[in-house]
Amino acid sequence: MEQTMEVKQVVVNAAPTKYIQKAGLLRELGKWCRSLCQGGSVLVVAAPHILKEQSAAIKAGFTRSGIRAELQEFGGECSNAEISHLRGIMIRNHCTLIVGIGGGKVLDTVKAVAHFAQSPVAVAPTAASSDAPCSALSVLYTEDGKLDRYLPLNQNPQLVLADSAVISAAPPRLLIAGMGDALSTWYEAKACMLSKGKTNVGGNCGAAALALARGCRDILFASGAKAVEDVKAGSLTNAVEQVIEVNLYLSGLGFESGGLAAAHAISNGFAELGVCPSVMHGELVAFGTLVQLVLEKDQNELLHTLEFCKQMGLPTTLEDLGCANLGEELLLMAAEKACSDKYTMSNMPFEVHPDDVCRAIMALNHLL
């Protein structure tokens, strides 16, 4: 009698070497980066407002640790041109470490530079607007801001420094957008588990990634509203600290080791089309998550998640995305891009066609 062999899973879990979260970390960068900077100097790439407000304190922190820091303002886009520009600065200044301080595009840029330079990298997010800091992935854009491609990296960051005082002082919309990105983690990991789809690190979703992903959803539902209320009041509370960790760390590990599915594919379809340039990545992903739940016909979870998104101010309709007048032709084009082989729609546990995506978007758009 022939025995049926169960398909073997390959579980691959990836994470940064060290994640540290506390108030005041930007003043201590030298202390934490010392072990990574073996001779030479460090290139610090920062968002313009960070250099304007904190360059002296950042440089002093490195000086106290005996490290020479070259400070460079971020050019504004995570593009091939910016990556090449910063790589040249590293070479000319004999830098053996690159540090990024800022939002997701700054961090993705320095991670890409480190990838090509084969150097260590440290990242210090100034907002918890996405799960980019912890991942071995950079999202590249064209010079005019359209999605170009995903660049898989050969390493996760050696060091992630989350200054919760700086992050909580950022505009609340950034934290909320990060919650939208983190919210997708559970739904996409669950889809990947059911489909045995491939994750970003080349494995299948295992127990650890699934637990992290579930934690994202549960903590956001339990503490998200309080965290938003607190940051709007200017308070750094336990709820805010929890949501920062969810947005940056739990979601970063959960998506990379758990996998992506329809939510990010739909977000990428809209982003590539360039029809809603003022909408943040996490906001688009939140909308994509709701569309994924429509595709899955999970009515109870859809209504629960829809209510949460409305409460947080995350987009739930095409009008919220600024796409109320998007015609059928453009909507189908976005759906076709979402279903292309370069994205992760195939990780859904059933076949999804562009027409299915269009119908799901329209169904969501008409939910009261």
mmCIF file of C-alpha atoms in Angstrom:
data_model
loop_
_atom_site.group_PDB
_atom_site.id
_atom_site.type_symbol
_atom_site.label_atom_id
_atom_site.label_comp_id
_atom_site.label_asym_id
_atom_site.label_seq_id
_atom_site.Cartn_x
_atom_site.Cartn_y
_atom_site.Cartn_z
ATOM 1 C CA MET A 1 0.000 0.000 0.000
ATOM 2 C CA GLU A 2 1.411 3.364 -1.062
ATOM 3 C CA GLN A 3 1.976 5.816 1.770
ATOM 4 C CA THR A 4 1.070 9.485 1.361
ATOM 5 C CA MET A 5 3.975 11.709 2.260
ATOM 6 C CA GLU A 6 3.131 15.000 3.913
ATOM 7 C CA VAL A 7 4.710 18.050 2.262
ATOM 8 C CA LYS A 8 7.660 19.155 4.368
ATOM 9 C CA GLN A 9 7.790 22.751 5.568
ATOM 10 C CA VAL A 10 10.935 24.810 5.785
ATOM 11 C CA VAL A 11 10.687 27.327 8.627
ATOM 12 C CA VAL A 12 13.041 30.287 8.285
ATOM 13 C CA ASN A 13 12.867 33.000 10.954
ATOM 14 C CA ALA A 14 14.772 36.253 10.487
ATOM 15 C CA ALA A 15 15.364 39.159 12.855
ATOM 16 C CA PRO A 16 17.760 42.032 13.520
ATOM 17 C CA THR A 17 20.718 41.143 15.729
ATOM 18 C CA LYS A 18 19.599 43.573 18.447
ATOM 19 C CA TYR A 19 16.480 45.708 18.988
ATOM 20 C CA ILE A 20 16.526 48.394 21.692
ATOM 21 C CA GLN A 21 13.615 50.643 22.578
ATOM 22 C CA LYS A 22 13.773 53.446 25.143
ATOM 23 C CA ALA A 23 13.442 57.210 25.386
ATOM 24 C CA GLY A 24 16.605 59.212 24.625
ATOM 25 C CA LEU A 25 18.421 56.705 22.398
ATOM 26 C CA LEU A 26 19.380 59.257 19.718
ATOM 27 C CA ARG A 27 21.794 60.850 22.198
ATOM 28 C CA GLU A 28 23.437 57.449 22.794
ATOM 29 C CA LEU A 29 24.060 56.254 19.226
ATOM 30 C CA GLY A 30 27.836 56.152 19.665
ATOM 31 C CA LYS A 31 27.584 53.938 22.736
ATOM 32 C CA TRP A 32 25.427 51.346 20.974
ATOM 33 C CA CYS A 33 27.235 51.519 17.609
ATOM 34 C CA ARG A 34 30.768 51.235 19.020
ATOM 35 C CA SER A 35 30.979 47.455 18.612
ATOM 36 C CA LEU A 36 29.930 47.705 14.956
ATOM 37 C CA CYS A 37 32.400 50.428 13.964
ATOM 38 C CA GLN A 38 35.730 48.640 13.660
ATOM 39 C CA GLY A 39 38.076 51.446 12.626
ATOM 40 C CA GLY A 40 37.316 54.105 10.039
ATOM 41 C CA SER A 41 34.341 56.357 10.576
ATOM 42 C CA VAL A 42 30.557 56.143 10.468
ATOM 43 C CA LEU A 43 28.258 57.677 7.851
ATOM 44 C CA VAL A 44 25.091 58.977 9.483
ATOM 45 C CA VAL A 45 22.255 59.603 7.011
ATOM 46 C CA ALA A 46 19.381 61.532 8.537
ATOM 47 C CA ALA A 47 16.140 63.181 7.568
ATOM 48 C CA PRO A 48 16.521 66.978 7.147
ATOM 49 C CA HIS A 49 14.509 67.871 10.255
ATOM 50 C CA ILE A 50 16.625 65.530 12.390
ATOM 51 C CA LEU A 51 19.860 67.152 11.246
ATOM 52 C CA LYS A 52 18.405 70.588 11.864
ATOM 53 C CA GLU A 53 17.260 69.779 15.394
ATOM 54 C CA GLN A 54 19.699 67.162 16.699
ATOM 55 C CA SER A 55 22.928 67.111 14.647
ATOM 56 C CA ALA A 56 25.045 68.503 17.499
ATOM 57 C CA ALA A 57 23.698 65.965 20.018
ATOM 58 C CA ILE A 58 24.124 63.078 17.560
ATOM 59 C CA LYS A 59 27.707 64.058 16.724
ATOM 60 C CA ALA A 60 28.540 64.545 20.413
ATOM 61 C CA GLY A 61 27.254 61.047 21.172
ATOM 62 C CA PHE A 62 29.650 59.544 18.637
ATOM 63 C CA THR A 63 32.533 61.764 19.796
ATOM 64 C CA ARG A 64 32.086 60.543 23.387
ATOM 65 C CA SER A 65 32.555 57.007 22.082
ATOM 66 C CA GLY A 66 35.665 57.906 20.071
ATOM 67 C CA ILE A 67 33.969 57.586 16.678
ATOM 68 C CA ARG A 68 34.232 60.110 13.851
ATOM 69 C CA ALA A 69 30.813 60.681 12.299
ATOM 70 C CA GLU A 70 30.099 62.045 8.827
ATOM 71 C CA LEU A 71 26.573 63.497 8.793
ATOM 72 C CA GLN A 72 24.679 63.520 5.514
ATOM 73 C CA GLU A 73 21.173 64.791 4.745
ATOM 74 C CA PHE A 74 18.856 62.252 3.082
ATOM 75 C CA GLY A 75 18.072 63.178 -0.522
ATOM 76 C CA GLY A 76 14.347 62.470 -0.239
ATOM 77 C CA GLU A 77 13.818 59.222 -2.182
ATOM 78 C CA CYS A 78 14.935 55.612 -1.752
ATOM 79 C CA SER A 79 16.170 55.388 -5.328
ATOM 80 C CA ASN A 80 19.099 53.880 -7.192
ATOM 81 C CA ALA A 81 20.621 57.353 -7.583
ATOM 82 C CA GLU A 82 20.502 58.097 -3.845
ATOM 83 C CA ILE A 83 21.962 54.694 -2.994
ATOM 84 C CA SER A 84 24.874 55.246 -5.401
ATOM 85 C CA HIS A 85 25.446 58.772 -4.056
ATOM 86 C CA LEU A 86 25.694 57.579 -0.449
ATOM 87 C CA ARG A 87 27.859 54.607 -1.399
ATOM 88 C CA GLY A 88 30.336 57.091 -2.908
ATOM 89 C CA ILE A 89 30.410 59.142 0.295
ATOM 90 C CA MET A 90 31.129 55.985 2.314
ATOM 91 C CA ILE A 91 34.073 55.114 0.084
ATOM 92 C CA ARG A 92 35.567 58.625 0.082
ATOM 93 C CA ASN A 93 35.370 58.907 3.874
ATOM 94 C CA HIS A 94 36.517 55.339 4.632
ATOM 95 C CA CYS A 95 33.295 54.617 6.535
ATOM 96 C CA THR A 96 32.928 51.109 7.942
ATOM 97 C CA LEU A 97 29.384 51.551 9.270
ATOM 98 C CA ILE A 98 26.289 53.337 8.006
ATOM 99 C CA VAL A 99 23.529 54.603 10.297
ATOM 100 C CA GLY A 100 20.111 55.799 9.166
ATOM 101 C CA ILE A 101 17.921 58.139 11.220
ATOM 102 C CA GLY A 102 14.452 58.937 9.936
ATOM 103 C CA GLY A 103 11.414 57.365 8.328
ATOM 104 C CA GLY A 104 11.044 54.202 6.275
ATOM 105 C CA LYS A 105 12.636 55.561 3.100
ATOM 106 C CA VAL A 106 15.749 56.741 4.957
ATOM 107 C CA LEU A 107 16.104 53.356 6.621
ATOM 108 C CA ASP A 108 15.487 51.370 3.430
ATOM 109 C CA THR A 109 18.122 53.490 1.696
ATOM 110 C CA VAL A 110 20.874 52.905 4.279
ATOM 111 C CA LYS A 111 20.040 49.198 4.386
ATOM 112 C CA ALA A 112 20.497 49.046 0.611
ATOM 113 C CA VAL A 113 23.782 50.982 0.817
ATOM 114 C CA ALA A 114 25.077 48.557 3.477
ATOM 115 C CA HIS A 115 23.990 45.640 1.291
ATOM 116 C CA PHE A 116 26.104 46.827 -1.648
ATOM 117 C CA ALA A 117 28.980 47.994 0.586
ATOM 118 C CA GLN A 118 28.912 44.726 2.566
ATOM 119 C CA SER A 119 29.069 46.739 5.769
ATOM 120 C CA PRO A 120 27.041 46.601 8.986
ATOM 121 C CA VAL A 121 24.059 48.909 9.335
ATOM 122 C CA ALA A 122 22.231 50.482 12.277
ATOM 123 C CA VAL A 123 18.825 52.117 11.934
ATOM 124 C CA ALA A 124 17.068 54.584 14.212
ATOM 125 C CA PRO A 125 13.443 55.115 13.162
ATOM 126 C CA THR A 126 11.963 58.487 14.071
ATOM 127 C CA ALA A 127 8.421 57.263 13.493
ATOM 128 C CA ALA A 128 6.675 53.921 13.827
ATOM 129 C CA SER A 129 4.928 54.309 10.471
ATOM 130 C CA SER A 130 5.926 50.929 9.004
ATOM 131 C CA ASP A 131 7.744 47.698 9.817
ATOM 132 C CA ALA A 132 10.703 48.540 7.548
ATOM 133 C CA PRO A 133 13.387 48.973 10.258
ATOM 134 C CA CYS A 134 13.802 45.308 11.198
ATOM 135 C CA SER A 135 13.609 43.665 7.775
ATOM 136 C CA ALA A 136 16.181 42.450 5.243
ATOM 137 C CA LEU A 137 14.318 44.256 2.502
ATOM 138 C CA SER A 138 14.419 47.672 0.862
ATOM 139 C CA VAL A 139 11.565 49.106 -1.180
ATOM 140 C CA LEU A 140 13.009 51.131 -4.039
ATOM 141 C CA TYR A 141 11.200 53.961 -5.801
ATOM 142 C CA THR A 142 11.757 55.886 -8.997
ATOM 143 C CA GLU A 143 12.949 59.500 -8.795
ATOM 144 C CA ASP A 144 9.340 60.682 -9.185
ATOM 145 C CA GLY A 145 8.150 58.537 -6.266
ATOM 146 C CA LYS A 146 6.582 55.531 -8.008
ATOM 147 C CA LEU A 147 7.222 52.012 -6.757
ATOM 148 C CA ASP A 148 10.232 50.540 -8.568
ATOM 149 C CA ARG A 149 11.069 47.167 -7.014
ATOM 150 C CA TYR A 150 11.746 45.192 -3.876
ATOM 151 C CA LEU A 151 15.429 44.656 -3.118
ATOM 152 C CA PRO A 152 16.050 41.545 -0.969
ATOM 153 C CA LEU A 153 19.084 42.123 1.274
ATOM 154 C CA ASN A 154 21.664 39.656 2.520
ATOM 155 C CA GLN A 155 21.269 40.701 6.162
ATOM 156 C CA ASN A 156 18.845 42.146 8.660
ATOM 157 C CA PRO A 157 20.109 45.285 10.431
ATOM 158 C CA GLN A 158 22.674 44.559 13.114
ATOM 159 C CA LEU A 159 21.099 47.206 15.338
ATOM 160 C CA VAL A 160 17.649 48.816 15.572
ATOM 161 C CA LEU A 161 17.407 51.748 17.992
ATOM 162 C CA ALA A 162 13.880 52.945 18.644
ATOM 163 C CA ASP A 163 13.873 56.234 20.567
ATOM 164 C CA SER A 164 10.320 56.119 21.895
ATOM 165 C CA ALA A 165 10.383 59.791 22.961
ATOM 166 C CA VAL A 166 11.186 60.892 19.395
ATOM 167 C CA ILE A 167 8.730 58.409 17.860
ATOM 168 C CA SER A 168 5.833 59.380 20.123
ATOM 169 C CA ALA A 169 6.409 63.074 19.327
ATOM 170 C CA ALA A 170 5.956 62.473 15.580
ATOM 171 C CA PRO A 171 2.594 63.382 13.995
ATOM 172 C CA PRO A 172 -0.044 60.859 15.167
ATOM 173 C CA ARG A 173 -0.857 59.966 11.556
ATOM 174 C CA LEU A 174 2.527 58.218 11.308
ATOM 175 C CA LEU A 175 1.839 55.926 14.262
ATOM 176 C CA ILE A 176 -1.636 55.208 12.885
ATOM 177 C CA ALA A 177 -0.209 54.348 9.456
ATOM 178 C CA GLY A 178 2.203 51.945 11.161
ATOM 179 C CA MET A 179 -0.747 50.332 12.875
ATOM 180 C CA GLY A 180 -2.338 49.831 9.457
ATOM 181 C CA ASP A 181 0.813 48.093 8.234
ATOM 182 C CA ALA A 182 1.072 45.968 11.383
ATOM 183 C CA LEU A 183 -2.619 45.040 11.275
ATOM 184 C CA SER A 184 -2.084 43.106 8.036
ATOM 185 C CA THR A 185 0.587 40.882 9.592
ATOM 186 C CA TRP A 186 -1.782 38.345 11.131
ATOM 187 C CA TYR A 187 -4.129 38.049 8.166
ATOM 188 C CA GLU A 188 -1.328 37.624 5.647
ATOM 189 C CA ALA A 189 0.655 35.174 7.802
ATOM 190 C CA LYS A 190 -2.502 33.108 8.286
ATOM 191 C CA ALA A 191 -3.081 33.052 4.522
ATOM 192 C CA CYS A 192 0.537 31.967 3.958
ATOM 193 C CA MET A 193 0.205 29.217 6.560
ATOM 194 C CA LEU A 194 -2.903 27.840 4.827
ATOM 195 C CA SER A 195 -1.403 28.057 1.348
ATOM 196 C CA LYS A 196 2.116 27.004 2.416
ATOM 197 C CA GLY A 197 3.235 30.102 0.558
ATOM 198 C CA LYS A 198 6.813 31.318 0.540
ATOM 199 C CA THR A 199 7.850 34.073 2.920
ATOM 200 C CA ASN A 200 10.254 36.932 2.237
ATOM 201 C CA VAL A 201 13.117 34.899 3.705
ATOM 202 C CA GLY A 202 12.418 31.840 1.584
ATOM 203 C CA GLY A 203 10.651 29.582 4.048
ATOM 204 C CA ASN A 204 7.146 28.793 5.243
ATOM 205 C CA CYS A 205 5.212 30.390 8.067
ATOM 206 C CA GLY A 206 6.061 28.588 11.302
ATOM 207 C CA ALA A 207 4.713 28.707 14.850
ATOM 208 C CA ALA A 208 6.920 31.588 16.031
ATOM 209 C CA ALA A 209 6.043 33.865 13.112
ATOM 210 C CA LEU A 210 2.359 33.045 13.446
ATOM 211 C CA ALA A 211 2.428 33.857 17.176
ATOM 212 C CA LEU A 212 4.152 37.190 16.513
ATOM 213 C CA ALA A 213 1.653 37.988 13.782
ATOM 214 C CA ARG A 214 -1.308 37.173 16.013
ATOM 215 C CA GLY A 215 0.224 39.375 18.713
ATOM 216 C CA CYS A 216 0.189 42.328 16.313
ATOM 217 C CA ARG A 217 -3.558 42.056 15.810
ATOM 218 C CA ASP A 218 -4.405 41.372 19.459
ATOM 219 C CA ILE A 219 -2.275 44.185 20.917
ATOM 220 C CA LEU A 220 -3.518 46.708 18.351
ATOM 221 C CA PHE A 221 -7.135 45.860 19.091
ATOM 222 C CA ALA A 222 -6.487 46.043 22.853
ATOM 223 C CA SER A 223 -4.214 49.104 23.057
ATOM 224 C CA GLY A 224 -4.385 50.932 19.725
ATOM 225 C CA ALA A 225 -7.116 53.419 20.589
ATOM 226 C CA LYS A 226 -5.479 54.312 23.916
ATOM 227 C CA ALA A 227 -2.075 54.750 22.245
ATOM 228 C CA VAL A 228 -3.501 57.159 19.651
ATOM 229 C CA GLU A 229 -5.308 59.098 22.369
ATOM 230 C CA ASP A 230 -2.074 59.343 24.383
ATOM 231 C CA VAL A 231 0.188 60.493 21.527
ATOM 232 C CA LYS A 232 -2.380 63.132 20.599
ATOM 233 C CA ALA A 233 -2.171 64.327 24.212
ATOM 234 C CA GLY A 234 1.636 64.336 24.070
ATOM 235 C CA SER A 235 2.037 61.476 26.563
ATOM 236 C CA LEU A 236 4.492 58.592 26.295
ATOM 237 C CA THR A 237 2.606 55.791 28.046
ATOM 238 C CA ASN A 238 2.789 51.994 28.243
ATOM 239 C CA ALA A 239 0.146 51.781 25.507
ATOM 240 C CA VAL A 240 2.283 53.956 23.214
ATOM 241 C CA GLU A 241 5.425 51.919 23.981
ATOM 242 C CA GLN A 242 3.505 48.710 23.202
ATOM 243 C CA VAL A 243 2.204 49.973 19.861
ATOM 244 C CA ILE A 244 5.651 51.265 18.857
ATOM 245 C CA GLU A 245 7.078 47.796 19.518
ATOM 246 C CA VAL A 246 4.226 46.171 17.567
ATOM 247 C CA ASN A 247 4.626 48.489 14.576
ATOM 248 C CA LEU A 248 8.397 48.168 14.390
ATOM 249 C CA TYR A 249 9.406 44.818 15.845
ATOM 250 C CA LEU A 250 6.535 42.335 16.043
ATOM 251 C CA SER A 251 5.247 43.323 12.619
ATOM 252 C CA GLY A 252 8.756 43.388 11.137
ATOM 253 C CA LEU A 253 9.530 39.859 12.279
ATOM 254 C CA GLY A 254 5.975 38.668 11.648
ATOM 255 C CA PHE A 255 5.748 39.796 8.031
ATOM 256 C CA GLU A 256 9.248 38.692 7.073
ATOM 257 C CA SER A 257 9.071 35.222 8.591
ATOM 258 C CA GLY A 258 5.285 34.806 8.265
ATOM 259 C CA GLY A 259 4.796 36.037 4.716
ATOM 260 C CA LEU A 260 2.739 38.503 2.714
ATOM 261 C CA ALA A 261 -0.436 37.881 0.724
ATOM 262 C CA ALA A 262 -3.302 39.947 -0.728
ATOM 263 C CA ALA A 263 -3.111 43.012 1.545
ATOM 264 C CA HIS A 264 0.369 44.039 0.420
ATOM 265 C CA ALA A 265 -0.232 42.942 -3.163
ATOM 266 C CA ILE A 266 -3.249 45.266 -3.405
ATOM 267 C CA SER A 267 -1.320 48.079 -1.748
ATOM 268 C CA ASN A 268 1.484 47.594 -4.274
ATOM 269 C CA GLY A 269 -0.968 47.592 -7.160
ATOM 270 C CA PHE A 270 -2.285 51.011 -6.180
ATOM 271 C CA ALA A 271 1.207 52.316 -5.358
ATOM 272 C CA GLU A 272 2.634 51.208 -8.700
ATOM 273 C CA LEU A 273 -0.234 52.896 -10.535
ATOM 274 C CA GLY A 274 0.495 56.110 -8.615
ATOM 275 C CA VAL A 275 -3.160 57.081 -8.199
ATOM 276 C CA CYS A 276 -3.029 58.009 -4.510
ATOM 277 C CA PRO A 277 0.401 59.605 -3.887
ATOM 278 C CA SER A 278 -0.623 61.351 -0.660
ATOM 279 C CA VAL A 279 -1.639 58.073 1.021
ATOM 280 C CA MET A 280 0.996 56.440 3.236
ATOM 281 C CA HIS A 281 2.137 52.851 2.795
ATOM 282 C CA GLY A 282 0.510 51.633 6.020
ATOM 283 C CA GLU A 283 -2.757 53.344 5.124
ATOM 284 C CA LEU A 284 -2.820 51.568 1.753
ATOM 285 C CA VAL A 285 -1.990 48.262 3.429
ATOM 286 C CA ALA A 286 -4.885 48.712 5.879
ATOM 287 C CA PHE A 287 -7.233 49.166 2.914
ATOM 288 C CA GLY A 288 -5.662 46.098 1.276
ATOM 289 C CA THR A 289 -6.245 44.101 4.471
ATOM 290 C CA LEU A 290 -9.938 44.903 4.376
ATOM 291 C CA VAL A 291 -10.097 43.871 0.705
ATOM 292 C CA GLN A 292 -8.322 40.609 1.604
ATOM 293 C CA LEU A 293 -10.977 39.910 4.249
ATOM 294 C CA VAL A 294 -13.699 40.511 1.646
ATOM 295 C CA LEU A 295 -11.950 38.028 -0.663
ATOM 296 C CA GLU A 296 -11.817 35.518 2.207
ATOM 297 C CA LYS A 297 -15.545 36.028 2.914
ATOM 298 C CA ASP A 298 -14.767 36.310 6.627
ATOM 299 C CA GLN A 299 -17.679 38.575 7.525
ATOM 300 C CA ASN A 300 -17.199 38.654 11.302
ATOM 301 C CA GLU A 301 -13.500 39.465 11.103
ATOM 302 C CA LEU A 302 -14.140 41.975 8.332
ATOM 303 C CA LEU A 303 -16.691 43.901 10.399
ATOM 304 C CA HIS A 304 -14.427 43.837 13.491
ATOM 305 C CA THR A 305 -11.408 45.064 11.528
ATOM 306 C CA LEU A 306 -13.456 47.597 9.580
ATOM 307 C CA GLU A 307 -14.688 49.137 12.823
ATOM 308 C CA PHE A 308 -11.144 49.316 14.161
ATOM 309 C CA CYS A 309 -9.887 51.026 10.988
ATOM 310 C CA LYS A 310 -12.705 53.565 11.126
ATOM 311 C CA GLN A 311 -11.942 54.277 14.775
ATOM 312 C CA MET A 312 -8.246 54.813 13.987
ATOM 313 C CA GLY A 313 -8.962 56.953 10.932
ATOM 314 C CA LEU A 314 -7.475 54.430 8.501
ATOM 315 C CA PRO A 315 -8.942 54.374 4.958
ATOM 316 C CA THR A 316 -11.886 52.057 4.376
ATOM 317 C CA THR A 317 -13.195 53.381 1.028
ATOM 318 C CA LEU A 318 -11.828 54.552 -2.309
ATOM 319 C CA GLU A 319 -12.900 58.044 -1.302
ATOM 320 C CA ASP A 320 -10.646 57.819 1.770
ATOM 321 C CA LEU A 321 -7.757 56.991 -0.578
ATOM 322 C CA GLY A 322 -8.571 60.013 -2.743
ATOM 323 C CA CYS A 323 -9.674 57.642 -5.514
ATOM 324 C CA ALA A 324 -13.438 58.190 -5.439
ATOM 325 C CA ASN A 325 -13.445 58.991 -9.168
ATOM 326 C CA LEU A 326 -11.164 56.131 -10.191
ATOM 327 C CA GLY A 327 -12.724 54.641 -13.317
ATOM 328 C CA GLU A 328 -13.256 50.929 -13.963
ATOM 329 C CA GLU A 329 -10.322 50.811 -16.376
ATOM 330 C CA LEU A 330 -7.813 52.175 -13.836
ATOM 331 C CA LEU A 331 -9.273 50.055 -11.037
ATOM 332 C CA LEU A 332 -8.819 46.940 -13.160
ATOM 333 C CA MET A 333 -5.277 48.046 -13.985
ATOM 334 C CA ALA A 334 -4.455 48.335 -10.259
ATOM 335 C CA ALA A 335 -6.012 44.891 -9.691
ATOM 336 C CA GLU A 336 -3.976 43.392 -12.542
ATOM 337 C CA LYS A 337 -0.777 44.810 -11.071
ATOM 338 C CA ALA A 338 -1.754 43.421 -7.639
ATOM 339 C CA CYS A 339 -2.194 39.945 -9.164
ATOM 340 C CA SER A 340 1.069 39.994 -11.101
ATOM 341 C CA ASP A 341 3.736 37.395 -10.362
ATOM 342 C CA LYS A 342 6.097 39.946 -8.798
ATOM 343 C CA TYR A 343 3.755 40.473 -5.844
ATOM 344 C CA THR A 344 2.304 38.084 -3.263
ATOM 345 C CA MET A 345 -1.317 37.465 -4.304
ATOM 346 C CA SER A 346 -0.360 33.844 -5.072
ATOM 347 C CA ASN A 347 0.167 33.301 -1.321
ATOM 348 C CA MET A 348 -3.600 33.368 -0.834
ATOM 349 C CA PRO A 349 -5.015 29.885 -0.101
ATOM 350 C CA PHE A 350 -7.238 30.114 -3.206
ATOM 351 C CA GLU A 351 -6.836 31.520 -6.707
ATOM 352 C CA VAL A 352 -7.465 35.259 -7.031
ATOM 353 C CA HIS A 353 -8.016 37.018 -10.369
ATOM 354 C CA PRO A 354 -8.059 40.768 -11.114
ATOM 355 C CA ASP A 355 -11.854 40.682 -11.503
ATOM 356 C CA ASP A 356 -12.134 39.182 -7.997
ATOM 357 C CA VAL A 357 -10.035 42.037 -6.595
ATOM 358 C CA CYS A 358 -12.190 44.648 -8.373
ATOM 359 C CA ARG A 359 -15.390 43.096 -7.050
ATOM 360 C CA ALA A 360 -13.947 42.912 -3.517
ATOM 361 C CA ILE A 361 -12.895 46.588 -3.625
ATOM 362 C CA MET A 362 -16.356 47.645 -4.817
ATOM 363 C CA ALA A 363 -18.038 45.480 -2.165
ATOM 364 C CA LEU A 364 -15.875 47.068 0.548
ATOM 365 C CA ASN A 365 -16.508 50.518 -0.880
ATOM 366 C CA HIS A 366 -20.268 50.066 -0.457
ATOM 367 C CA LEU A 367 -20.182 48.708 3.109
ATOM 368 C CA LEU A 368 -21.783 51.148 5.553
#
